[in-house]
């Protein structure tokens, strides 16, 4: 059986779940950067993941809201709309579209989407009360680019009356999140929805011959009856993948979430209705999977955590890695560190393991930097300086792969750890294997292997 290294975004999810951890983001990036950061509550040592772009708010008490420009609507589609890779009892899937809203009742951000695509196939008795037992979490991505946000699903808002399309007025799901403090929210509408209003569907549509790269689709309201908004979208565009997508008015406020098509007309669950339904619910813990014995009675194979000093070369399942240099600075290239932060630049060297014939696919988020108290950070995205590792690259057998990983860390940080792991599956199986995890301990100071060897 042939091994396949897990992709970067899924690998990070595996790091968090395999360690029994939860994360929360306090993102700090370089000017123009969009790397993520997060907080893992349980330290790796005690066990065997952005973009902080804000959004213009709608009407605030005592203030007049202004219509947004089309460019500002495009920014909402880029920064304020998400998709989720969901983990269920016996499957994982990426489906639907979502956004974040501030909740007065629950006093935290909620991820809002449709309910109907979260229903197991052939389960006619499935209700909102069953959702926290069926779902086992999920990783949140930007819908526009499918880049990881560093946030994940935490708990479920149980609405026992939640129902699937075509029960439009009951079709909504909501979740609390972890690792998303800096992710922007969208305001709900404070304006009456009227026939003829211009509104925008914000979604990265699938399986359609014509798409907008900006993920913005102008529509016209045909009518509204309180719980349901009826709207018209150009027939050139299909709406596969848009379930749960926010529909915003010209003020950037959510008037409803897309549900589907009825008699040729697009339909949405109105924000007034779904907010009332969400507020009638209650928070329930999601049934995260426990690691138990497999059906054949043998223990599920899991790796351990191995810690190394900065001078050591680390052998993983797919590659060997060593840190050649550490540099601490207030600026990298043309980018200055955020206030209260510094840059930590690591020169690393990667060599492919000769056990495998194929080049090893690598991704910028295959590495995270552990900090004091369990905080963790992704590397800055590529393009800051020459020699920085690309966002995607391969390690082949002929030459070492060298490059720089750049992190933004608090200026008072004194000790960090570069963390990475073995996460993979066999080509003839969907089972994720949790392999070993590795941590290279790094004092926050200038250092080089060359100077050490002199």
Short mmCIF file of C-alpha atoms in Angstrom, two decimals:
data_model
loop_
_atom_site.label_atom_id
_atom_site.label_comp_id
_atom_site.label_asym_id
_atom_site.label_seq_id
_atom_site.Cartn_x
_atom_site.Cartn_y
_atom_site.Cartn_z
CA UNK A 1 0.00 0.00 0.00
CA UNK A 2 1.31 3.43 -0.93
CA UNK A 3 1.50 6.20 1.66
CA UNK A 4 0.26 9.70 0.85
CA UNK A 5 1.34 12.66 2.97
CA UNK A 6 -1.64 14.69 4.14
CA UNK A 7 -2.24 18.15 2.68
CA UNK A 8 -1.24 21.14 4.75
CA UNK A 9 -4.61 22.45 5.91
CA UNK A 10 -5.78 19.00 6.92
CA UNK A 11 -2.42 18.31 8.56
CA UNK A 12 -2.89 21.27 10.88
CA UNK A 13 -6.36 20.04 11.77
CA UNK A 14 -4.81 16.70 12.58
CA UNK A 15 -2.15 18.37 14.77
CA UNK A 16 -4.85 20.01 16.84
CA UNK A 17 -7.19 17.03 17.12
CA UNK A 18 -4.47 14.44 17.61
CA UNK A 19 -3.08 16.40 20.52
CA UNK A 20 -6.51 16.76 22.08
CA UNK A 21 -6.28 20.53 21.75
CA UNK A 22 -8.47 23.47 20.94
CA UNK A 23 -7.29 26.74 19.43
CA UNK A 24 -8.10 30.43 19.51
CA UNK A 25 -6.59 33.04 17.23
CA UNK A 26 -5.03 36.35 18.19
CA UNK A 27 -3.73 37.15 14.73
CA UNK A 28 -0.83 39.49 14.11
CA UNK A 29 0.57 39.76 10.60
CA UNK A 30 3.02 41.87 8.71
CA UNK A 31 1.74 44.72 6.60
CA UNK A 32 0.01 43.09 3.68
CA UNK A 33 0.38 39.61 5.20
CA UNK A 34 -2.38 37.15 6.02
CA UNK A 35 -0.77 34.40 8.03
CA UNK A 36 -2.80 33.02 10.91
CA UNK A 37 -2.08 32.41 14.54
CA UNK A 38 -3.86 30.64 17.33
CA UNK A 39 -3.91 29.35 20.87
CA UNK A 40 -3.79 25.72 21.92
CA UNK A 41 -5.17 25.39 25.44
CA UNK A 42 -3.49 22.07 26.22
CA UNK A 43 0.29 22.15 25.88
CA UNK A 44 1.78 19.57 23.50
CA UNK A 45 4.11 18.53 26.30
CA UNK A 46 1.13 17.50 28.43
CA UNK A 47 -0.39 15.31 25.70
CA UNK A 48 0.96 11.92 23.78
CA UNK A 49 -4.31 27.58 13.70
CA UNK A 50 -5.94 34.89 10.29
CA UNK A 51 -6.59 37.49 8.28
CA UNK A 52 -7.61 40.34 10.57
CA UNK A 53 -9.34 42.41 7.89
CA UNK A 54 -12.34 44.13 9.40
CA UNK A 55 -15.70 44.89 7.87
CA UNK A 56 -17.70 48.07 7.78
CA UNK A 57 -20.68 47.72 10.03
CA UNK A 58 -24.25 48.47 9.11
CA UNK A 59 -26.47 50.89 10.98
CA UNK A 60 -25.49 51.55 14.60
CA UNK A 61 -27.85 53.14 17.08
CA UNK A 62 -27.79 56.88 16.58
CA UNK A 63 -25.85 56.67 13.32
CA UNK A 64 -26.82 56.70 9.66
CA UNK A 65 -25.39 53.81 7.69
CA UNK A 66 -23.95 54.49 4.26
CA UNK A 67 -24.16 52.41 1.14
CA UNK A 68 -20.97 50.56 0.33
CA UNK A 69 -19.12 50.87 -2.93
CA UNK A 70 -18.95 47.78 -5.11
CA UNK A 71 -15.27 47.47 -4.21
CA UNK A 72 -16.22 47.34 -0.53
CA UNK A 73 -18.78 44.62 -1.27
CA UNK A 74 -15.98 42.70 -2.99
CA UNK A 75 -13.87 43.03 0.17
CA UNK A 76 -16.71 41.50 2.18
CA UNK A 77 -16.78 38.50 -0.17
CA UNK A 78 -13.02 38.13 0.20
CA UNK A 79 -12.66 38.51 3.97
CA UNK A 80 -16.06 37.83 5.57
CA UNK A 81 -17.33 34.68 3.85
CA UNK A 82 -16.20 31.18 4.72
CA UNK A 83 -16.53 27.51 3.90
CA UNK A 84 -16.03 24.56 6.20
CA UNK A 85 -14.58 21.10 5.95
CA UNK A 86 -16.95 19.23 8.25
CA UNK A 87 -16.07 16.13 10.21
CA UNK A 88 -18.98 13.76 10.78
CA UNK A 89 -19.44 10.34 12.35
CA UNK A 90 -18.12 8.39 9.38
CA UNK A 91 -17.06 10.98 6.82
CA UNK A 92 -15.58 14.39 6.15
CA UNK A 93 -16.93 16.75 3.52
CA UNK A 94 -16.71 20.34 2.34
CA UNK A 95 -20.12 21.80 1.61
CA UNK A 96 -22.06 25.04 1.72
CA UNK A 97 -21.05 28.61 2.56
CA UNK A 98 -21.06 30.46 5.88
CA UNK A 99 -20.40 33.78 7.60
CA UNK A 100 -19.79 35.04 11.13
CA UNK A 101 -22.18 37.21 13.14
CA UNK A 102 -21.93 38.76 16.59
CA UNK A 103 -24.45 37.31 19.02
CA UNK A 104 -25.78 39.35 21.93
CA UNK A 105 -27.44 36.31 23.48
CA UNK A 106 -24.42 34.03 23.40
CA UNK A 107 -21.86 36.82 23.82
CA UNK A 108 -19.55 35.42 21.15
CA UNK A 109 -19.24 35.05 17.41
CA UNK A 110 -21.41 32.49 15.68
CA UNK A 111 -20.75 30.81 12.36
CA UNK A 112 -24.08 30.74 10.49
CA UNK A 113 -24.94 28.48 7.56
CA UNK A 114 -27.73 26.26 6.22
CA UNK A 115 -28.94 23.16 8.02
CA UNK A 116 -30.00 20.99 5.08
CA UNK A 117 -26.56 19.94 3.82
CA UNK A 118 -25.59 18.80 7.33
CA UNK A 119 -28.30 16.14 7.36
CA UNK A 120 -27.11 12.54 6.86
CA UNK A 121 -28.35 10.92 3.68
CA UNK A 122 -31.47 8.76 4.00
CA UNK A 123 -32.23 9.95 7.53
CA UNK A 124 -35.75 11.36 7.39
CA UNK A 125 -36.01 11.54 11.19
CA UNK A 126 -32.93 13.74 11.61
CA UNK A 127 -33.57 16.95 13.56
CA UNK A 128 -31.62 19.87 14.95
CA UNK A 129 -31.28 18.05 18.25
CA UNK A 130 -29.21 15.36 16.50
CA UNK A 131 -26.66 17.76 15.03
CA UNK A 132 -24.11 17.81 17.89
CA UNK A 133 -24.05 14.00 17.94
CA UNK A 134 -23.56 13.65 14.18
CA UNK A 135 -20.96 16.38 13.66
CA UNK A 136 -17.51 16.05 15.16
CA UNK A 137 -16.07 19.47 14.35
CA UNK A 138 -14.77 21.23 11.28
CA UNK A 139 -12.01 23.46 9.91
CA UNK A 140 -12.90 26.94 8.61
CA UNK A 141 -11.48 28.34 5.36
CA UNK A 142 -11.89 31.55 3.41
CA UNK A 143 -14.52 30.81 0.77
CA UNK A 144 -12.87 33.13 -1.76
CA UNK A 145 -9.47 31.40 -1.74
CA UNK A 146 -9.91 28.24 0.34
CA UNK A 147 -7.01 29.36 2.52
CA UNK A 148 -7.06 28.16 6.11
CA UNK A 149 -8.20 30.74 8.67
CA UNK A 150 -6.76 28.90 11.66
CA UNK A 151 -10.27 28.69 13.14
CA UNK A 152 -12.40 25.62 13.73
CA UNK A 153 -15.86 24.59 14.90
CA UNK A 154 -16.18 24.48 18.68
CA UNK A 155 -19.79 23.86 19.75
CA UNK A 156 -23.25 23.74 18.20
CA UNK A 157 -26.27 25.96 18.81
CA UNK A 158 -29.00 23.34 19.10
CA UNK A 159 -32.30 24.41 17.55
CA UNK A 160 -34.64 21.47 17.91
CA UNK A 161 -37.01 22.85 15.26
CA UNK A 162 -34.26 23.14 12.63
CA UNK A 163 -35.42 21.47 9.42
CA UNK A 164 -34.20 20.95 5.89
CA UNK A 165 -35.14 22.74 2.70
CA UNK A 166 -37.91 23.20 1.53
CA UNK A 167 -38.80 24.28 5.10
CA UNK A 168 -37.01 27.55 4.43
CA UNK A 169 -38.13 29.27 7.62
CA UNK A 170 -36.49 26.55 9.74
CA UNK A 171 -33.35 25.93 7.68
CA UNK A 172 -30.39 27.33 9.62
CA UNK A 173 -27.43 26.03 11.63
CA UNK A 174 -25.11 27.97 13.93
CA UNK A 175 -21.88 27.14 15.72
CA UNK A 176 -19.45 28.73 18.12
CA UNK A 177 -15.86 28.74 16.91
CA UNK A 178 -12.37 28.58 18.33
CA UNK A 179 -9.32 30.27 16.91
CA UNK A 180 -11.25 33.11 15.26
CA UNK A 181 -10.97 36.20 17.44
CA UNK A 182 -9.67 38.31 14.55
CA UNK A 183 -12.06 36.98 11.89
CA UNK A 184 -14.54 39.68 10.86
CA UNK A 185 -18.29 39.45 11.31
CA UNK A 186 -21.14 40.67 9.12
CA UNK A 187 -23.95 42.81 10.58
CA UNK A 188 -27.56 41.74 10.14
CA UNK A 189 -29.90 44.01 8.22
CA UNK A 190 -31.42 47.07 9.86
CA UNK A 191 -33.24 48.08 6.68
CA UNK A 192 -36.58 46.87 5.39
CA UNK A 193 -36.27 44.46 2.47
CA UNK A 194 -38.37 45.69 -0.46
CA UNK A 195 -39.16 44.48 -3.95
CA UNK A 196 -36.63 45.82 -6.45
CA UNK A 197 -33.81 46.18 -3.91
CA UNK A 198 -30.33 45.43 -5.20
CA UNK A 199 -28.69 42.71 -3.13
CA UNK A 200 -25.56 40.60 -3.50
CA UNK A 201 -25.05 36.86 -3.14
CA UNK A 202 -21.55 36.31 -1.73
CA UNK A 203 -20.37 32.81 -2.56
CA UNK A 204 -17.73 30.82 -4.42
CA UNK A 205 -20.11 28.93 -6.72
CA UNK A 206 -19.44 25.38 -7.92
CA UNK A 207 -20.45 23.47 -11.04
CA UNK A 208 -21.49 26.50 -13.05
CA UNK A 209 -20.29 27.49 -16.50
CA UNK A 210 -19.99 31.17 -15.63
CA UNK A 211 -18.42 32.43 -12.40
CA UNK A 212 -17.25 35.72 -10.94
CA UNK A 213 -13.73 35.52 -9.56
CA UNK A 214 -14.69 38.08 -6.90
CA UNK A 215 -17.50 35.78 -5.65
CA UNK A 216 -20.04 38.65 -5.84
CA UNK A 217 -23.33 38.15 -7.72
CA UNK A 218 -25.75 41.07 -8.08
CA UNK A 219 -29.40 40.12 -7.61
CA UNK A 220 -32.84 41.78 -7.36
CA UNK A 221 -35.39 41.20 -4.61
CA UNK A 222 -38.71 39.93 -5.99
CA UNK A 223 -40.52 39.88 -2.67
CA UNK A 224 -40.35 39.09 1.04
CA UNK A 225 -42.89 37.65 3.47
CA UNK A 226 -41.06 37.94 6.76
CA UNK A 227 -39.35 34.56 7.00
CA UNK A 228 -38.49 34.15 3.32
CA UNK A 229 -36.84 36.48 0.80
CA UNK A 230 -37.41 35.78 -2.89
CA UNK A 231 -34.77 37.08 -5.26
CA UNK A 232 -33.66 36.86 -8.87
CA UNK A 233 -30.20 35.83 -10.07
CA UNK A 234 -29.08 35.79 -13.70
CA UNK A 235 -29.86 32.33 -15.10
CA UNK A 236 -26.26 31.95 -16.29
CA UNK A 237 -25.22 31.17 -12.75
CA UNK A 238 -25.91 27.98 -10.88
CA UNK A 239 -25.91 28.10 -7.10
CA UNK A 240 -24.32 24.78 -6.18
CA UNK A 241 -22.26 25.36 -3.05
CA UNK A 242 -24.12 28.54 -2.10
CA UNK A 243 -26.36 27.02 0.59
CA UNK A 244 -25.93 29.14 3.70
CA UNK A 245 -24.23 31.99 1.81
CA UNK A 246 -24.95 35.51 3.04
CA UNK A 247 -27.03 37.80 0.86
CA UNK A 248 -26.18 41.40 1.69
CA UNK A 249 -27.87 44.68 0.86
CA UNK A 250 -26.12 47.80 -0.39
CA UNK A 251 -25.11 48.63 3.18
CA UNK A 252 -23.22 45.37 3.58
CA UNK A 253 -25.86 43.98 5.94
CA UNK A 254 -27.10 40.40 5.76
CA UNK A 255 -30.75 40.22 4.70
CA UNK A 256 -30.81 36.42 4.55
CA UNK A 257 -28.96 33.21 3.77
CA UNK A 258 -29.35 31.39 0.46
CA UNK A 259 -31.38 28.17 0.58
CA UNK A 260 -32.07 27.08 -2.99
CA UNK A 261 -34.44 27.53 -5.92
CA UNK A 262 -38.22 27.16 -5.97
CA UNK A 263 -40.20 27.49 -9.21
CA UNK A 264 -37.25 29.22 -10.86
CA UNK A 265 -36.86 31.81 -8.08
CA UNK A 266 -34.00 31.90 -5.60
CA UNK A 267 -35.08 31.78 -1.98
CA UNK A 268 -33.39 32.82 1.24
CA UNK A 269 -34.11 32.45 4.94
CA UNK A 270 -34.44 36.04 6.18
CA UNK A 271 -32.05 37.38 8.81
CA UNK A 272 -34.95 38.43 11.03
CA UNK A 273 -36.31 34.89 11.03
CA UNK A 274 -33.05 32.96 11.43
CA UNK A 275 -31.89 35.28 14.23
CA UNK A 276 -35.07 34.55 16.17
CA UNK A 277 -34.55 30.83 15.62
CA UNK A 278 -30.89 30.96 16.69
CA UNK A 279 -31.82 32.90 19.83
CA UNK A 280 -34.31 30.18 20.74
CA UNK A 281 -31.56 27.56 20.85
CA UNK A 282 -28.92 26.58 23.34
CA UNK A 283 -25.21 25.75 23.18
CA UNK A 284 -24.38 22.05 23.13
CA UNK A 285 -21.00 20.36 23.07
CA UNK A 286 -20.13 18.59 19.85
CA UNK A 287 -19.38 14.88 20.21
CA UNK A 288 -15.69 14.96 19.33
CA UNK A 289 -14.52 11.43 18.55
CA UNK A 290 -12.82 9.54 21.34
CA UNK A 291 -9.81 7.48 20.41
CA UNK A 292 -10.92 3.93 21.13
CA UNK A 293 -10.00 0.44 20.05
CA UNK A 294 -10.68 -0.34 16.43
CA UNK A 295 -13.37 -2.85 15.50
CA UNK A 296 -10.82 -5.66 15.24
CA UNK A 297 -9.83 -5.07 18.86
CA UNK A 298 -6.39 -3.64 18.20
CA UNK A 299 -5.42 -0.22 19.46
CA UNK A 300 -5.55 2.67 17.01
CA UNK A 301 -1.99 3.54 16.09
CA UNK A 302 -0.91 6.98 17.28
CA UNK A 303 2.49 8.57 17.43
CA UNK A 304 4.23 10.34 20.26
CA UNK A 305 5.74 13.78 20.71
CA UNK A 306 9.52 14.06 20.33
CA UNK A 307 11.43 17.15 21.45
CA UNK A 308 14.79 18.29 20.03
CA UNK A 309 17.34 21.02 20.60
CA UNK A 310 18.01 23.54 17.83
CA UNK A 311 21.35 21.90 17.01
CA UNK A 312 19.79 18.53 16.23
CA UNK A 313 18.75 17.13 12.84
CA UNK A 314 15.27 15.60 12.98
CA UNK A 315 14.24 12.55 10.98
CA UNK A 316 10.51 12.34 10.16
CA UNK A 317 8.64 9.75 8.12
CA UNK A 318 8.87 11.79 4.90
CA UNK A 319 11.89 14.08 5.29
CA UNK A 320 14.78 15.15 7.51
CA UNK A 321 14.92 18.71 8.77
CA UNK A 322 17.44 20.93 10.50
CA UNK A 323 17.47 24.59 11.49
CA UNK A 324 20.55 26.34 10.09
CA UNK A 325 19.95 29.87 11.33
CA UNK A 326 17.67 31.93 13.59
CA UNK A 327 17.30 35.71 13.19
CA UNK A 328 15.24 38.13 15.30
CA UNK A 329 14.30 41.50 13.76
CA UNK A 330 11.76 44.32 13.73
CA UNK A 331 11.41 44.26 9.95
CA UNK A 332 11.71 41.77 7.11
CA UNK A 333 12.08 43.13 3.60
CA UNK A 334 9.69 46.08 3.31
CA UNK A 335 7.40 44.80 6.07
CA UNK A 336 7.58 46.05 9.62
CA UNK A 337 6.45 43.88 12.49
CA UNK A 338 3.11 44.83 14.10
CA UNK A 339 3.31 46.93 17.25
CA UNK A 340 4.46 44.82 20.17
CA UNK A 341 5.75 42.06 17.89
CA UNK A 342 9.01 40.98 16.26
CA UNK A 343 9.87 38.75 13.34
CA UNK A 344 11.54 35.40 13.87
CA UNK A 345 13.17 34.10 10.67
CA UNK A 346 14.27 30.47 10.51
CA UNK A 347 16.55 29.14 7.78
CA UNK A 348 15.70 25.45 7.45
CA UNK A 349 17.11 22.58 5.40
CA UNK A 350 14.90 19.69 4.21
CA UNK A 351 16.05 16.36 2.77
CA UNK A 352 13.64 13.78 1.39
CA UNK A 353 13.52 10.37 3.03
CA UNK A 354 14.84 7.78 0.56
CA UNK A 355 12.13 5.29 1.55
CA UNK A 356 9.73 6.98 -0.87
CA UNK A 357 10.09 7.34 -4.61
CA UNK A 358 7.90 10.39 -5.17
CA UNK A 359 8.75 13.99 -4.31
CA UNK A 360 7.24 15.09 -1.00
CA UNK A 361 4.59 17.80 -1.37
CA UNK A 362 5.00 20.57 1.20
CA UNK A 363 2.81 23.51 2.21
CA UNK A 364 3.48 26.71 4.14
CA UNK A 365 1.31 25.56 7.05
CA UNK A 366 3.07 22.21 7.49
CA UNK A 367 4.96 24.05 10.23
CA UNK A 368 3.58 25.96 13.20
CA UNK A 369 5.45 27.85 15.89
CA UNK A 370 4.49 26.97 19.46
CA UNK A 371 4.74 29.78 22.00
CA UNK A 372 4.46 30.22 25.75
CA UNK A 373 1.11 29.21 27.20
CA UNK A 374 0.21 27.08 24.18
CA UNK A 375 -0.10 29.93 21.67
CA UNK A 376 0.79 28.97 18.11
CA UNK A 377 1.41 30.78 14.82
CA UNK A 378 1.48 29.94 11.13
CA UNK A 379 4.38 31.18 9.00
CA UNK A 380 3.92 34.39 7.06
CA UNK A 381 2.80 33.76 3.49
CA UNK A 382 5.43 33.78 0.73
CA UNK A 383 6.64 36.94 -1.02
CA UNK A 384 8.16 38.95 1.82
CA UNK A 385 11.83 38.37 0.99
CA UNK A 386 14.01 36.41 -1.41
CA UNK A 387 14.68 32.90 -0.20
CA UNK A 388 11.40 32.55 1.68
CA UNK A 389 9.86 29.13 1.17
CA UNK A 390 6.94 29.14 -1.32
CA UNK A 391 3.42 28.45 -0.10
CA UNK A 392 3.64 25.11 -1.95
CA UNK A 393 6.81 23.25 -2.94
CA UNK A 394 8.29 19.77 -3.17
CA UNK A 395 11.29 18.00 -1.68
CA UNK A 396 13.02 15.69 -4.17
CA UNK A 397 15.86 13.25 -3.62
CA UNK A 398 18.60 15.00 -5.63
CA UNK A 399 19.13 18.16 -3.61
CA UNK A 400 18.39 19.60 -0.22
CA UNK A 401 15.52 22.08 -0.14
CA UNK A 402 16.45 25.21 1.78
CA UNK A 403 14.46 28.32 2.60
CA UNK A 404 13.16 30.69 5.23
CA UNK A 405 10.14 30.43 7.50
CA UNK A 406 9.06 33.80 8.91
CA UNK A 407 6.91 34.14 12.02
CA UNK A 408 5.51 37.14 13.87
CA UNK A 409 5.88 36.71 17.65
CA UNK A 410 5.31 38.94 20.73
CA UNK A 411 8.39 41.01 21.51
CA UNK A 412 8.63 39.57 25.03
CA UNK A 413 8.69 35.96 23.84
CA UNK A 414 11.86 34.19 24.98
CA UNK A 415 11.32 30.53 24.02
CA UNK A 416 9.42 28.96 21.11
CA UNK A 417 9.22 25.61 19.37
CA UNK A 418 8.97 24.69 15.68
CA UNK A 419 6.29 21.99 15.49
CA UNK A 420 5.48 19.57 12.64
CA UNK A 421 4.27 16.02 12.29
CA UNK A 422 3.60 12.86 10.28
CA UNK A 423 -0.01 12.81 9.04
CA UNK A 424 -0.87 10.54 6.17
CA UNK A 425 -3.21 7.94 4.73
CA UNK A 426 -2.88 4.89 2.50
CA UNK A 427 -4.00 5.32 -1.10
CA UNK A 428 -6.53 2.51 -0.78
CA UNK A 429 -7.98 3.84 2.47
CA UNK A 430 -9.54 7.07 3.73
CA UNK A 431 -8.30 6.44 7.27
CA UNK A 432 -6.12 9.22 8.64
CA UNK A 433 -3.03 7.98 10.45
CA UNK A 434 -1.82 10.11 13.34
CA UNK A 435 1.93 9.66 13.29
CA UNK A 436 4.67 11.20 15.36
CA UNK A 437 4.89 14.89 16.19
CA UNK A 438 8.15 16.79 16.53
CA UNK A 439 9.13 19.96 18.37
CA UNK A 440 12.46 21.77 17.90
CA UNK A 441 13.01 24.04 20.91
CA UNK A 442 14.34 27.48 19.94
CA UNK A 443 15.49 30.28 22.25
CA UNK A 444 14.43 33.62 20.73
CA UNK A 445 17.88 34.94 19.85
CA UNK A 446 20.17 35.25 16.85
CA UNK A 447 21.92 31.95 16.24
CA UNK A 448 23.50 30.00 13.40
CA UNK A 449 24.77 26.48 12.97
CA UNK A 450 27.83 27.87 11.18
CA UNK A 451 28.90 30.02 14.14
CA UNK A 452 28.31 27.14 16.53
CA UNK A 453 30.68 24.92 14.54
CA UNK A 454 33.53 27.44 14.50
#
